[in-house]
Amino acid sequence: MTGPAILLPTIPLPRRLLAEFIGCLFLAAAVVGSGIAAQTLSPHDVGLQLTENAIATAFALFVVIAVLAPISGAHLNPVVSVVDAALGRRPWRDVPGYVAAQLVGCAAGVILANLMFGHPPITLSTTSRLSPAHWLAEIVATAGLVMVVFVLARLGRERWAPAAVAAYIGAAYLFTSSTSFANPAITASRILSNTFAGIDPASAGGFVIAQLVGAAVGFLLVRALVPRQTHAPALDSPLDQEGARP
């Protein structure tokens, strides 16, 4: 072993950051826009609203990951970028840029969704999701997401990621009490829309903390299940296989 494996970028960082921005914009627009549409189409059935929101989000995730993974890895989530670096798959120096692009992209996507449905560009959400049950659900949702992404990645099965991540998030919308935000950038941006998918600022902080805890749990699960990278990553850069991290 010669040390931790670091991806050697073959695509310029600005192009990868643009891909993350665009992917997050479309993802956030899908999450919030489908929530607004669901409120309009099914105003008296919250269960149907949630199902419509989950299906639209899962479809959008599949497409965005499939299109952008070869460019940036399609992280679309600060948690995924941090764990990617912690597992030695990406240089830490890339992480601040990825996180910034994700935060700005998600905020832009929520503003776009608001405008597409005739709402003011920014309306602070008043939807409270502040409870221990919600926080536990976010830990579970985020840990599961990290496990899905990186067990596949460390086994060299990235081609399954679009379908697996989309299916997991679509299901987690319905099996977690928090509706599986599982993403600090999405959580922060959903403050900006007082609609079905929104979250009030007081709840958002607790969600982000729970997501960071879930990321740590997911990291440990990945290391336990797949102790070392077994195949070179097939996302946006090659891996020095001799330096595969245990």
Coordinates of N, CA and C in Angstrom, one line a residue:
M1 N 0.8 -1.2 0.0 CA 0.0 0.0 0.0 C 0.9 1.2 0.0
T2 N 0.6 2.2 -0.9 CA 1.4 3.4 -1.0 C 0.7 4.6 -0.5
G3 N -0.4 4.5 0.3 CA -1.0 5.6 0.8 C -2.5 5.7 0.2
P4 N -3.2 6.7 0.6 CA -4.6 6.9 0.2 C -4.7 7.1 -1.3
A5 N -5.8 6.6 -1.9 CA -6.0 6.7 -3.3 C -6.6 8.1 -3.5
I6 N -6.1 8.9 -4.4 CA -6.6 10.2 -4.8 C -6.9 10.2 -6.3
L7 N -8.1 10.6 -6.6 CA -8.5 10.7 -8.0 C -7.7 11.7 -8.7
L8 N -7.2 11.4 -9.9 CA -6.5 12.3 -10.7 C -7.4 12.9 -11.8
P9 N -7.8 14.1 -11.6 CA -8.9 14.7 -12.4 C -8.5 14.7 -13.9
T10 N -9.4 14.3 -14.7 CA -9.3 14.4 -16.1 C -10.2 15.4 -16.7
I11 N -11.1 15.9 -16.0 CA -12.0 17.0 -16.4 C -11.7 18.2 -15.6
P12 N -11.6 19.4 -16.2 CA -11.2 20.6 -15.4 C -12.3 20.9 -14.3
L13 N -11.7 21.3 -13.2 CA -12.6 21.6 -12.1 C -13.8 22.5 -12.4
P14 N -13.5 23.6 -13.1 CA -14.7 24.5 -13.4 C -15.8 23.8 -14.1
R15 N -15.5 22.9 -15.0 CA -16.6 22.2 -15.7 C -17.3 21.2 -14.8
R16 N -16.6 20.6 -13.8 CA -17.2 19.7 -12.9 C -18.1 20.5 -11.9
L17 N -17.6 21.7 -11.5 CA -18.5 22.5 -10.7 C -19.7 23.0 -11.4
L18 N -19.6 23.3 -12.7 CA -20.8 23.7 -13.4 C -21.8 22.6 -13.5
A19 N -21.3 21.4 -13.7 CA -22.2 20.2 -13.7 C -22.9 20.0 -12.4
E20 N -22.2 20.2 -11.2 CA -22.8 20.1 -9.9 C -23.8 21.2 -9.8
F21 N -23.5 22.4 -10.2 CA -24.5 23.5 -10.1 C -25.8 23.2 -10.9
I22 N -25.6 22.8 -12.1 CA -26.7 22.5 -13.0 C -27.5 21.3 -12.4
G23 N -26.9 20.3 -12.0 CA -27.6 19.1 -11.4 C -28.4 19.5 -10.2
C24 N -27.8 20.3 -9.3 CA -28.5 20.7 -8.1 C -29.7 21.6 -8.4
L25 N -29.5 22.5 -9.4 CA -30.6 23.3 -9.9 C -31.8 22.5 -10.3
F26 N -31.5 21.5 -11.2 CA -32.7 20.7 -11.7 C -33.2 19.8 -10.5
L27 N -32.4 19.3 -9.7 CA -32.9 18.5 -8.6 C -33.8 19.3 -7.6
A28 N -33.3 20.5 -7.2 CA -34.1 21.3 -6.3 C -35.4 21.8 -7.0
A29 N -35.3 22.1 -8.3 CA -36.5 22.5 -9.0 C -37.5 21.4 -9.1
A30 N -37.0 20.2 -9.2 CA -37.9 19.0 -9.3 C -38.6 18.8 -7.9
V31 N -37.8 18.9 -6.8 CA -38.3 18.6 -5.5 C -39.4 19.6 -5.1
V32 N -39.1 20.9 -5.3 CA -40.0 21.9 -4.9 C -41.1 22.1 -5.9
G33 N -40.8 22.1 -7.2 CA -41.8 22.2 -8.2 C -42.8 21.1 -8.2
S34 N -42.4 19.9 -8.0 CA -43.4 18.8 -8.0 C -44.2 18.9 -6.7
G35 N -43.6 19.4 -5.6 CA -44.4 19.6 -4.4 C -45.5 20.7 -4.6
I36 N -45.2 21.7 -5.3 CA -46.2 22.8 -5.6 C -47.3 22.2 -6.5
A37 N -46.8 21.5 -7.6 CA -47.8 20.9 -8.5 C -48.7 19.9 -7.8
A38 N -48.1 19.1 -6.9 CA -48.9 18.1 -6.1 C -50.0 18.8 -5.2
Q39 N -49.6 19.9 -4.6 CA -50.6 20.7 -3.8 C -51.7 21.2 -4.7
T40 N -51.4 21.6 -5.9 CA -52.4 22.1 -6.8 C -53.3 21.0 -7.4
L41 N -52.7 19.9 -7.7 CA -53.5 18.8 -8.4 C -54.3 18.0 -7.3
S42 N -53.7 17.8 -6.1 CA -54.4 17.0 -5.1 C -54.5 17.8 -3.8
P43 N -55.3 18.8 -3.8 CA -55.3 19.7 -2.6 C -55.8 19.1 -1.3
H44 N -56.5 18.1 -1.4 CA -57.1 17.5 -0.2 C -56.6 16.1 0.2
D45 N -55.5 15.7 -0.4 CA -55.0 14.4 -0.1 C -53.4 14.5 0.0
V46 N -53.0 14.6 1.3 CA -51.6 14.8 1.6 C -50.8 13.5 1.2
G47 N -51.4 12.4 1.4 CA -50.7 11.1 1.0 C -50.4 11.1 -0.5
L48 N -51.4 11.5 -1.3 CA -51.2 11.6 -2.8 C -50.2 12.7 -3.1
Q49 N -50.2 13.8 -2.4 CA -49.2 14.8 -2.7 C -47.8 14.3 -2.5
L50 N -47.6 13.6 -1.4 CA -46.3 13.0 -1.1 C -45.8 12.0 -2.1
T51 N -46.8 11.2 -2.5 CA -46.4 10.2 -3.5 C -46.0 10.8 -4.9
E52 N -46.8 11.8 -5.3 CA -46.4 12.6 -6.5 C -45.1 13.2 -6.4
N53 N -44.8 13.8 -5.3 CA -43.5 14.5 -5.0 C -42.4 13.5 -5.0
A54 N -42.6 12.3 -4.4 CA -41.6 11.3 -4.4 C -41.3 10.7 -5.8
I55 N -42.3 10.5 -6.6 CA -42.1 9.9 -7.9 C -41.3 10.9 -8.8
A56 N -41.7 12.2 -8.8 CA -41.1 13.2 -9.6 C -39.6 13.3 -9.2
T57 N -39.3 13.3 -7.9 CA -38.0 13.5 -7.4 C -37.1 12.3 -7.8
A58 N -37.6 11.1 -7.7 CA -36.9 9.9 -8.1 C -36.6 9.9 -9.5
F59 N -37.5 10.2 -10.4 CA -37.3 10.3 -11.8 C -36.2 11.3 -12.1
A60 N -36.3 12.5 -11.5 CA -35.3 13.6 -11.8 C -33.9 13.1 -11.3
L61 N -33.8 12.5 -10.2 CA -32.5 12.0 -9.7 C -31.9 11.0 -10.7
F62 N -32.7 10.1 -11.2 CA -32.2 9.1 -12.1 C -31.6 9.8 -13.3
V63 N -32.3 10.7 -13.9 CA -31.9 11.4 -15.1 C -30.6 12.3 -14.9
V64 N -30.7 13.1 -13.8 CA -29.6 14.0 -13.6 C -28.3 13.2 -13.3
I65 N -28.4 12.1 -12.5 CA -27.2 11.3 -12.2 C -26.7 10.7 -13.4
A66 N -27.5 10.1 -14.2 CA -27.1 9.4 -15.4 C -26.4 10.3 -16.4
V67 N -26.9 11.6 -16.5 CA -26.3 12.5 -17.4 C -25.0 13.1 -16.9
L68 N -24.9 13.5 -15.6 CA -23.8 14.3 -15.1 C -22.7 13.4 -14.4
A69 N -23.0 12.2 -14.1 CA -22.0 11.4 -13.4 C -20.7 11.3 -14.1
P70 N -20.7 11.2 -15.5 CA -19.4 11.1 -16.1 C -18.6 12.4 -16.1
I71 N -19.2 13.5 -15.7 CA -18.6 14.8 -15.7 C -18.1 15.2 -14.3
S72 N -18.9 15.1 -13.3 CA -18.6 15.5 -12.0 C -18.7 14.4 -10.9
G73 N -19.2 13.3 -11.3 CA -19.6 12.3 -10.3 C -21.0 12.4 -9.9
A74 N -21.7 13.6 -10.2 CA -23.1 13.8 -9.9 C -23.3 13.6 -8.4
H75 N -22.5 14.3 -7.6 CA -22.7 14.2 -6.1 C -24.0 14.8 -5.7
L76 N -24.2 16.1 -6.1 CA -25.5 16.8 -5.8 C -25.8 17.0 -4.4
N77 N -24.8 16.8 -3.5 CA -25.0 16.7 -2.1 C -23.7 16.8 -1.3
P78 N -23.5 17.8 -0.4 CA -22.3 18.0 0.3 C -21.8 16.8 1.1
V79 N -22.8 16.0 1.6 CA -22.4 14.8 2.3 C -21.7 13.8 1.4
V80 N -22.2 13.7 0.2 CA -21.5 12.7 -0.7 C -20.1 13.2 -1.1
S81 N -20.0 14.5 -1.3 CA -18.6 15.0 -1.6 C -17.6 14.8 -0.5
V82 N -18.1 15.1 0.8 CA -17.2 14.9 1.9 C -16.8 13.4 2.1
V83 N -17.8 12.5 2.0 CA -17.5 11.1 2.2 C -16.6 10.6 1.1
D84 N -16.8 11.1 -0.1 CA -16.0 10.8 -1.3 C -14.5 11.1 -1.0
A85 N -14.3 12.3 -0.4 CA -12.9 12.6 0.0 C -12.4 11.8 1.1
A86 N -13.3 11.6 2.1 CA -12.9 10.8 3.3 C -12.5 9.4 3.0
L87 N -13.1 8.9 1.9 CA -12.7 7.5 1.4 C -11.5 7.5 0.5
G88 N -10.9 8.7 0.3 CA -9.7 8.7 -0.6 C -10.0 8.7 -2.0
R89 N -11.2 8.9 -2.4 CA -11.6 8.9 -3.9 C -11.4 10.2 -4.6
R90 N -11.2 11.3 -3.8 CA -11.2 12.6 -4.4 C -10.3 13.5 -3.5
P91 N -9.6 14.4 -4.1 CA -8.8 15.3 -3.2 C -9.6 16.2 -2.4
W92 N -9.2 16.4 -1.1 CA -10.0 17.3 -0.3 C -10.1 18.7 -0.8
R93 N -9.1 19.1 -1.6 CA -9.1 20.5 -2.1 C -10.3 20.8 -3.1
D94 N -10.9 19.7 -3.6 CA -12.1 19.8 -4.5 C -13.4 20.1 -3.7
V95 N -13.4 19.7 -2.4 CA -14.6 19.7 -1.7 C -15.3 21.0 -1.5
P96 N -14.5 22.1 -1.1 CA -15.2 23.4 -0.9 C -15.9 23.9 -2.2
G97 N -15.2 23.7 -3.3 CA -15.9 24.1 -4.6 C -17.1 23.3 -4.9
Y98 N -17.1 22.0 -4.7 CA -18.3 21.2 -4.9 C -19.4 21.6 -3.9
V99 N -19.1 21.8 -2.7 CA -20.2 22.2 -1.7 C -20.8 23.6 -2.1
A100 N -19.9 24.5 -2.5 CA -20.4 25.8 -2.8 C -21.3 25.7 -4.1
A101 N -20.9 25.0 -5.1 CA -21.7 24.8 -6.3 C -23.1 24.2 -5.9
Q102 N -23.0 23.2 -5.0 CA -24.3 22.5 -4.7 C -25.2 23.4 -3.9
L103 N -24.7 24.2 -3.0 CA -25.5 25.1 -2.2 C -26.2 26.2 -3.2
V104 N -25.4 26.8 -4.0 CA -25.9 27.8 -4.9 C -26.9 27.2 -5.9
G105 N -26.5 26.0 -6.4 CA -27.4 25.4 -7.4 C -28.8 25.0 -6.8
C106 N -28.8 24.5 -5.6 CA -30.0 24.2 -5.0 C -30.9 25.4 -4.7
A107 N -30.2 26.5 -4.2 CA -31.0 27.7 -4.0 C -31.6 28.3 -5.3
A108 N -30.8 28.2 -6.4 CA -31.3 28.7 -7.7 C -32.4 27.8 -8.1
G109 N -32.4 26.5 -7.9 CA -33.4 25.6 -8.3 C -34.7 25.9 -7.6
V110 N -34.7 26.2 -6.3 CA -35.9 26.5 -5.5 C -36.5 27.8 -6.0
I111 N -35.6 28.8 -6.2 CA -36.1 30.1 -6.7 C -36.8 29.9 -8.1
L112 N -36.2 29.1 -9.0 CA -36.8 28.8 -10.3 C -38.1 28.1 -10.1
A113 N -38.2 27.2 -9.3 CA -39.5 26.5 -9.1 C -40.6 27.4 -8.6
N114 N -40.2 28.3 -7.6 CA -41.2 29.3 -7.2 C -41.7 30.1 -8.3
L115 N -40.8 30.6 -9.1 CA -41.1 31.5 -10.3 C -42.0 30.8 -11.3
M116 N -41.6 29.5 -11.6 CA -42.4 28.7 -12.6 C -43.9 28.6 -12.2
F117 N -44.2 28.6 -10.9 CA -45.5 28.4 -10.5 C -46.2 29.7 -10.0
G118 N -45.6 30.8 -10.4 CA -46.2 32.1 -10.1 C -46.0 32.6 -8.7
H119 N -45.1 32.0 -7.9 CA -44.9 32.4 -6.5 C -43.8 33.5 -6.5
P120 N -43.7 34.2 -5.4 CA -42.5 35.1 -5.3 C -41.2 34.3 -5.3
P121 N -40.1 34.9 -5.8 CA -38.9 34.1 -5.9 C -38.4 33.5 -4.6
I122 N -38.7 34.2 -3.5 CA -38.3 33.7 -2.2 C -39.4 33.9 -1.2
T123 N -39.9 32.9 -0.5 CA -40.8 33.0 0.6 C -40.4 32.0 1.7
L124 N -40.0 32.5 2.8 CA -39.5 31.7 3.9 C -40.5 30.7 4.3
S125 N -40.1 29.5 4.4 CA -41.1 28.4 4.8 C -41.5 28.5 6.3
T126 N -42.7 28.1 6.6 CA -43.2 28.1 8.0 C -43.5 26.7 8.4
T127 N -43.1 25.7 7.6 CA -43.4 24.3 7.9 C -42.4 23.8 8.9
S128 N -42.9 23.5 10.1 CA -42.0 23.0 11.2 C -41.9 21.5 11.1
R129 N -40.6 21.0 11.1 CA -40.3 19.6 11.1 C -39.4 19.3 12.3
L130 N -39.6 20.0 13.4 CA -38.7 19.9 14.5 C -39.1 18.9 15.5
S131 N -38.6 17.7 15.4 CA -38.9 16.6 16.4 C -37.8 15.6 16.4
P132 N -37.6 14.9 17.5 CA -36.6 13.8 17.6 C -36.9 12.7 16.5
A133 N -38.1 12.5 16.2 CA -38.5 11.4 15.2 C -38.0 11.9 13.8
H134 N -38.1 13.2 13.5 CA -37.6 13.7 12.2 C -36.1 13.6 12.2
W135 N -35.4 13.9 13.3 CA -34.0 13.9 13.3 C -33.5 12.4 13.1
L136 N -34.1 11.5 13.8 CA -33.7 10.1 13.7 C -33.9 9.6 12.2
A137 N -35.0 10.1 11.6 CA -35.3 9.7 10.2 C -34.2 10.2 9.3
E138 N -33.8 11.4 9.6 CA -32.7 12.0 8.7 C -31.4 11.3 8.9
I139 N -31.1 10.8 10.1 CA -29.9 10.0 10.3 C -30.0 8.7 9.5
V140 N -31.1 8.1 9.5 CA -31.3 6.8 8.8 C -31.3 7.1 7.3
A141 N -32.0 8.1 6.8 CA -32.0 8.4 5.4 C -30.7 8.7 4.8
T142 N -29.9 9.5 5.6 CA -28.6 9.9 5.1 C -27.6 8.7 5.1
A143 N -27.6 8.0 6.2 CA -26.7 6.8 6.3 C -27.0 5.8 5.2
G144 N -28.3 5.6 4.9 CA -28.6 4.7 3.8 C -28.2 5.2 2.5
L145 N -28.3 6.5 2.2 CA -27.9 7.0 1.0 C -26.4 6.9 0.8
V146 N -25.6 7.2 1.8 CA -24.2 7.1 1.7 C -23.8 5.6 1.5
M147 N -24.5 4.7 2.1 CA -24.2 3.3 2.0 C -24.4 2.9 0.5
V148 N -25.6 3.3 0.0 CA -25.9 2.9 -1.4 C -24.9 3.4 -2.4
V149 N -24.6 4.7 -2.3 CA -23.6 5.3 -3.2 C -22.3 4.7 -3.2
F150 N -21.7 4.5 -2.0 CA -20.3 4.1 -1.9 C -20.0 2.6 -1.8
V151 N -21.0 1.9 -1.4 CA -20.8 0.4 -1.6 C -20.8 0.1 -3.1
L152 N -21.7 0.7 -3.8 CA -21.6 0.5 -5.3 C -20.3 1.0 -5.9
A153 N -19.9 2.2 -5.4 CA -18.7 2.8 -6.0 C -17.4 1.9 -5.7
R154 N -17.3 1.5 -4.4 CA -16.1 0.7 -4.1 C -16.1 -0.7 -4.7
L155 N -17.2 -1.1 -5.1 CA -17.3 -2.4 -5.8 C -17.2 -2.3 -7.4
G156 N -17.0 -1.0 -7.8 CA -16.9 -0.8 -9.2 C -18.3 -0.9 -10.0
R157 N -19.4 -0.7 -9.3 CA -20.7 -0.8 -9.9 C -21.4 0.5 -10.0
E158 N -20.7 1.5 -10.4 CA -21.2 2.9 -10.5 C -22.4 2.9 -11.5
R159 N -22.4 2.1 -12.5 CA -23.4 2.1 -13.5 C -24.8 1.9 -12.9
W160 N -24.9 1.3 -11.7 CA -26.2 1.1 -11.0 C -26.6 2.3 -10.2
A161 N -25.7 3.3 -10.1 CA -26.0 4.4 -9.1 C -27.2 5.2 -9.5
P162 N -27.4 5.6 -10.8 CA -28.7 6.3 -11.1 C -29.9 5.7 -10.6
A163 N -30.1 4.4 -11.0 CA -31.3 3.7 -10.6 C -31.4 3.4 -9.1
A164 N -30.2 3.0 -8.5 CA -30.2 2.7 -7.1 C -30.5 3.9 -6.2
V165 N -29.9 5.0 -6.5 CA -30.1 6.2 -5.7 C -31.5 6.7 -5.9
A166 N -32.0 6.7 -7.1 CA -33.4 7.2 -7.4 C -34.4 6.3 -6.6
A167 N -34.2 5.0 -6.7 CA -35.1 4.1 -6.0 C -35.1 4.3 -4.5
Y168 N -33.8 4.4 -4.0 CA -33.7 4.6 -2.5 C -34.4 5.8 -2.0
I169 N -34.1 7.0 -2.7 CA -34.7 8.2 -2.3 C -36.2 8.2 -2.5
G170 N -36.7 7.7 -3.6 CA -38.1 7.6 -3.8 C -38.8 6.8 -2.7
A171 N -38.2 5.7 -2.3 CA -38.7 4.8 -1.2 C -38.6 5.5 0.1
A172 N -37.5 6.2 0.4 CA -37.3 6.8 1.7 C -38.2 8.0 1.9
Y173 N -38.7 8.6 0.8 CA -39.7 9.7 1.0 C -40.9 9.1 1.8
L174 N -41.2 7.8 1.6 CA -42.4 7.3 2.2 C -42.1 6.4 3.5
F175 N -40.8 5.9 3.6 CA -40.6 5.1 4.8 C -39.9 5.9 5.9
T176 N -39.6 7.2 5.7 CA -39.0 8.0 6.8 C -40.0 9.1 7.1
S177 N -40.1 9.4 8.4 CA -41.0 10.5 8.8 C -40.6 11.9 8.4
S178 N -39.3 12.0 8.0 CA -38.8 13.3 7.6 C -39.0 13.5 6.1
T179 N -39.4 12.5 5.4 CA -39.5 12.5 3.9 C -38.1 12.5 3.3
S180 N -37.1 12.1 4.0 CA -35.8 11.9 3.4 C -35.2 13.1 2.7
F181 N -34.9 14.2 3.4 CA -34.1 15.3 2.8 C -32.7 14.7 2.4
A182 N -32.0 14.2 3.5 CA -30.7 13.5 3.3 C -29.7 14.3 2.5
N183 N -29.7 15.7 2.6 CA -28.9 16.5 1.8 C -28.9 17.9 2.4
P184 N -27.7 18.3 3.0 CA -27.7 19.7 3.6 C -28.0 20.8 2.6
A185 N -27.6 20.7 1.3 CA -27.8 21.7 0.3 C -29.3 21.8 0.0
I186 N -30.0 20.7 -0.2 CA -31.4 20.7 -0.4 C -32.1 21.2 0.8
T187 N -31.7 20.8 2.0 CA -32.4 21.3 3.2 C -32.3 22.8 3.3
A188 N -31.1 23.4 3.1 CA -31.0 24.8 3.2 C -31.8 25.6 2.2
S189 N -31.9 25.0 1.0 CA -32.6 25.7 -0.1 C -34.1 25.6 0.1
R190 N -34.6 24.6 0.7 CA -36.0 24.4 0.9 C -36.6 25.4 2.0
I191 N -35.7 26.1 2.7 CA -36.2 27.2 3.5 C -36.8 28.3 2.7
L192 N -36.4 28.4 1.4 CA -36.8 29.5 0.6 C -38.1 29.4 -0.1
S193 N -38.9 28.3 0.2 CA -40.2 28.1 -0.4 C -41.2 27.7 0.6
N194 N -42.2 28.6 0.8 CA -43.3 28.3 1.8 C -44.4 27.5 1.1
T195 N -44.0 26.2 0.7 CA -44.9 25.4 -0.1 C -44.7 24.0 0.5
F196 N -45.3 23.0 -0.2 CA -45.4 21.6 0.3 C -44.0 21.1 0.7
A197 N -43.0 21.4 0.0 CA -41.6 20.8 0.2 C -40.8 21.6 1.1
G198 N -41.3 22.7 1.7 CA -40.5 23.6 2.5 C -40.2 23.1 3.9
I199 N -39.2 23.8 4.5 CA -38.9 23.5 5.9 C -38.5 24.9 6.6
D200 N -39.0 25.1 7.8 CA -38.7 26.4 8.4 C -37.2 26.4 8.9
P201 N -36.7 27.6 9.0 CA -35.3 27.8 9.4 C -34.9 27.1 10.7
A202 N -35.8 27.1 11.7 CA -35.5 26.5 13.0 C -35.3 25.0 12.8
S203 N -36.1 24.4 12.0 CA -36.0 22.9 11.8 C -34.8 22.5 10.9
A204 N -34.4 23.4 10.0 CA -33.4 23.1 9.0 C -32.0 22.8 9.7
G205 N -31.7 23.6 10.8 CA -30.5 23.4 11.5 C -30.4 22.0 12.1
G206 N -31.4 21.5 12.7 CA -31.5 20.2 13.3 C -31.4 19.1 12.2
F207 N -32.0 19.3 11.0 CA -31.9 18.4 9.9 C -30.4 18.3 9.5
V208 N -29.8 19.4 9.3 CA -28.4 19.3 8.8 C -27.5 18.6 9.8
I209 N -27.6 18.8 11.1 CA -26.9 18.1 12.1 C -27.1 16.6 12.0
A210 N -28.4 16.3 11.9 CA -28.8 14.8 11.8 C -28.2 14.2 10.5
Q211 N -28.1 15.0 9.4 CA -27.6 14.5 8.2 C -26.1 14.2 8.3
L212 N -25.4 15.1 9.0 CA -23.9 14.9 9.2 C -23.7 13.7 10.1
V213 N -24.5 13.5 11.1 CA -24.4 12.3 11.9 C -24.7 11.0 11.0
G214 N -25.7 11.1 10.2 CA -26.0 10.0 9.2 C -24.9 9.8 8.3
A215 N -24.2 10.8 7.8 CA -23.0 10.6 6.9 C -21.9 9.9 7.6
A216 N -21.7 10.2 8.9 CA -20.6 9.5 9.6 C -21.0 8.0 9.8
V217 N -22.3 7.7 10.1 CA -22.7 6.3 10.2 C -22.6 5.6 8.9
G218 N -23.0 6.3 7.8 CA -22.9 5.7 6.5 C -21.5 5.4 6.1
F219 N -20.5 6.3 6.5 CA -19.1 6.1 6.2 C -18.6 4.8 6.9
L220 N -19.0 4.6 8.2 CA -18.6 3.5 8.9 C -19.2 2.2 8.3
L221 N -20.4 2.3 7.9 CA -21.1 1.1 7.2 C -20.4 0.7 6.0
V222 N -20.0 1.7 5.2 CA -19.3 1.4 3.9 C -17.9 0.7 4.2
R223 N -17.2 1.3 5.2 CA -15.9 0.7 5.5 C -16.0 -0.7 6.1
A224 N -17.1 -1.0 6.8 CA -17.3 -2.3 7.3 C -17.7 -3.3 6.2
L225 N -18.6 -2.9 5.3 CA -19.1 -3.7 4.2 C -18.0 -4.0 3.1
V226 N -17.3 -2.9 2.7 CA -16.3 -3.0 1.7 C -15.1 -2.3 2.2
P227 N -14.2 -3.0 2.9 CA -13.1 -2.4 3.5 C -12.1 -1.6 2.6
R228 N -12.0 -2.0 1.3 CA -11.1 -1.3 0.4 C -11.8 -1.2 -0.9
Q229 N -11.3 -0.2 -1.7 CA -11.7 -0.1 -3.1 C -11.3 -1.3 -3.9
T230 N -12.3 -2.0 -4.5 CA -11.9 -3.2 -5.2 C -11.8 -3.0 -6.7
H231 N -12.4 -1.9 -7.2 CA -12.3 -1.6 -8.7 C -12.0 -0.1 -8.8
A232 N -11.4 0.3 -9.9 CA -11.1 1.7 -10.2 C -12.5 2.4 -10.4
P233 N -12.7 3.5 -9.8 CA -13.9 4.3 -10.1 C -14.1 4.6 -11.5
A234 N -15.4 4.6 -11.9 CA -15.8 4.8 -13.3 C -16.6 6.1 -13.5
L235 N -16.4 7.0 -12.5 CA -17.3 8.2 -12.6 C -16.6 9.3 -13.5
D236 N -15.8 10.1 -12.9 CA -15.2 11.2 -13.6 C -13.7 11.2 -13.7
S237 N -13.0 10.2 -13.0 CA -11.6 10.2 -13.0 C -11.1 8.8 -12.7
P238 N -9.8 8.5 -13.1 CA -9.3 7.2 -12.8 C -8.7 7.1 -11.4
L239 N -8.5 6.0 -10.8 CA -7.9 5.8 -9.5 C -6.6 5.0 -9.6
D240 N -5.6 5.5 -8.9 CA -4.4 4.8 -8.8 C -4.6 3.5 -7.9
Q241 N -4.8 2.4 -8.6 CA -5.2 1.2 -7.9 C -4.2 0.7 -6.8
E242 N -2.9 1.0 -7.1 CA -1.9 0.6 -6.1 C -2.1 1.3 -4.8
G243 N -2.7 2.5 -4.8 CA -2.9 3.3 -3.6 C -4.3 3.1 -3.0
A244 N -5.0 2.1 -3.4 CA -6.3 1.9 -2.9 C -6.3 1.9 -1.4
R245 N -7.2 2.7 -0.8 CA -7.3 2.9 0.6 C -8.0 1.7 1.3
P246 N -7.4 1.2 2.4 CA -8.0 0.1 3.1 C -9.3 0.5 3.7

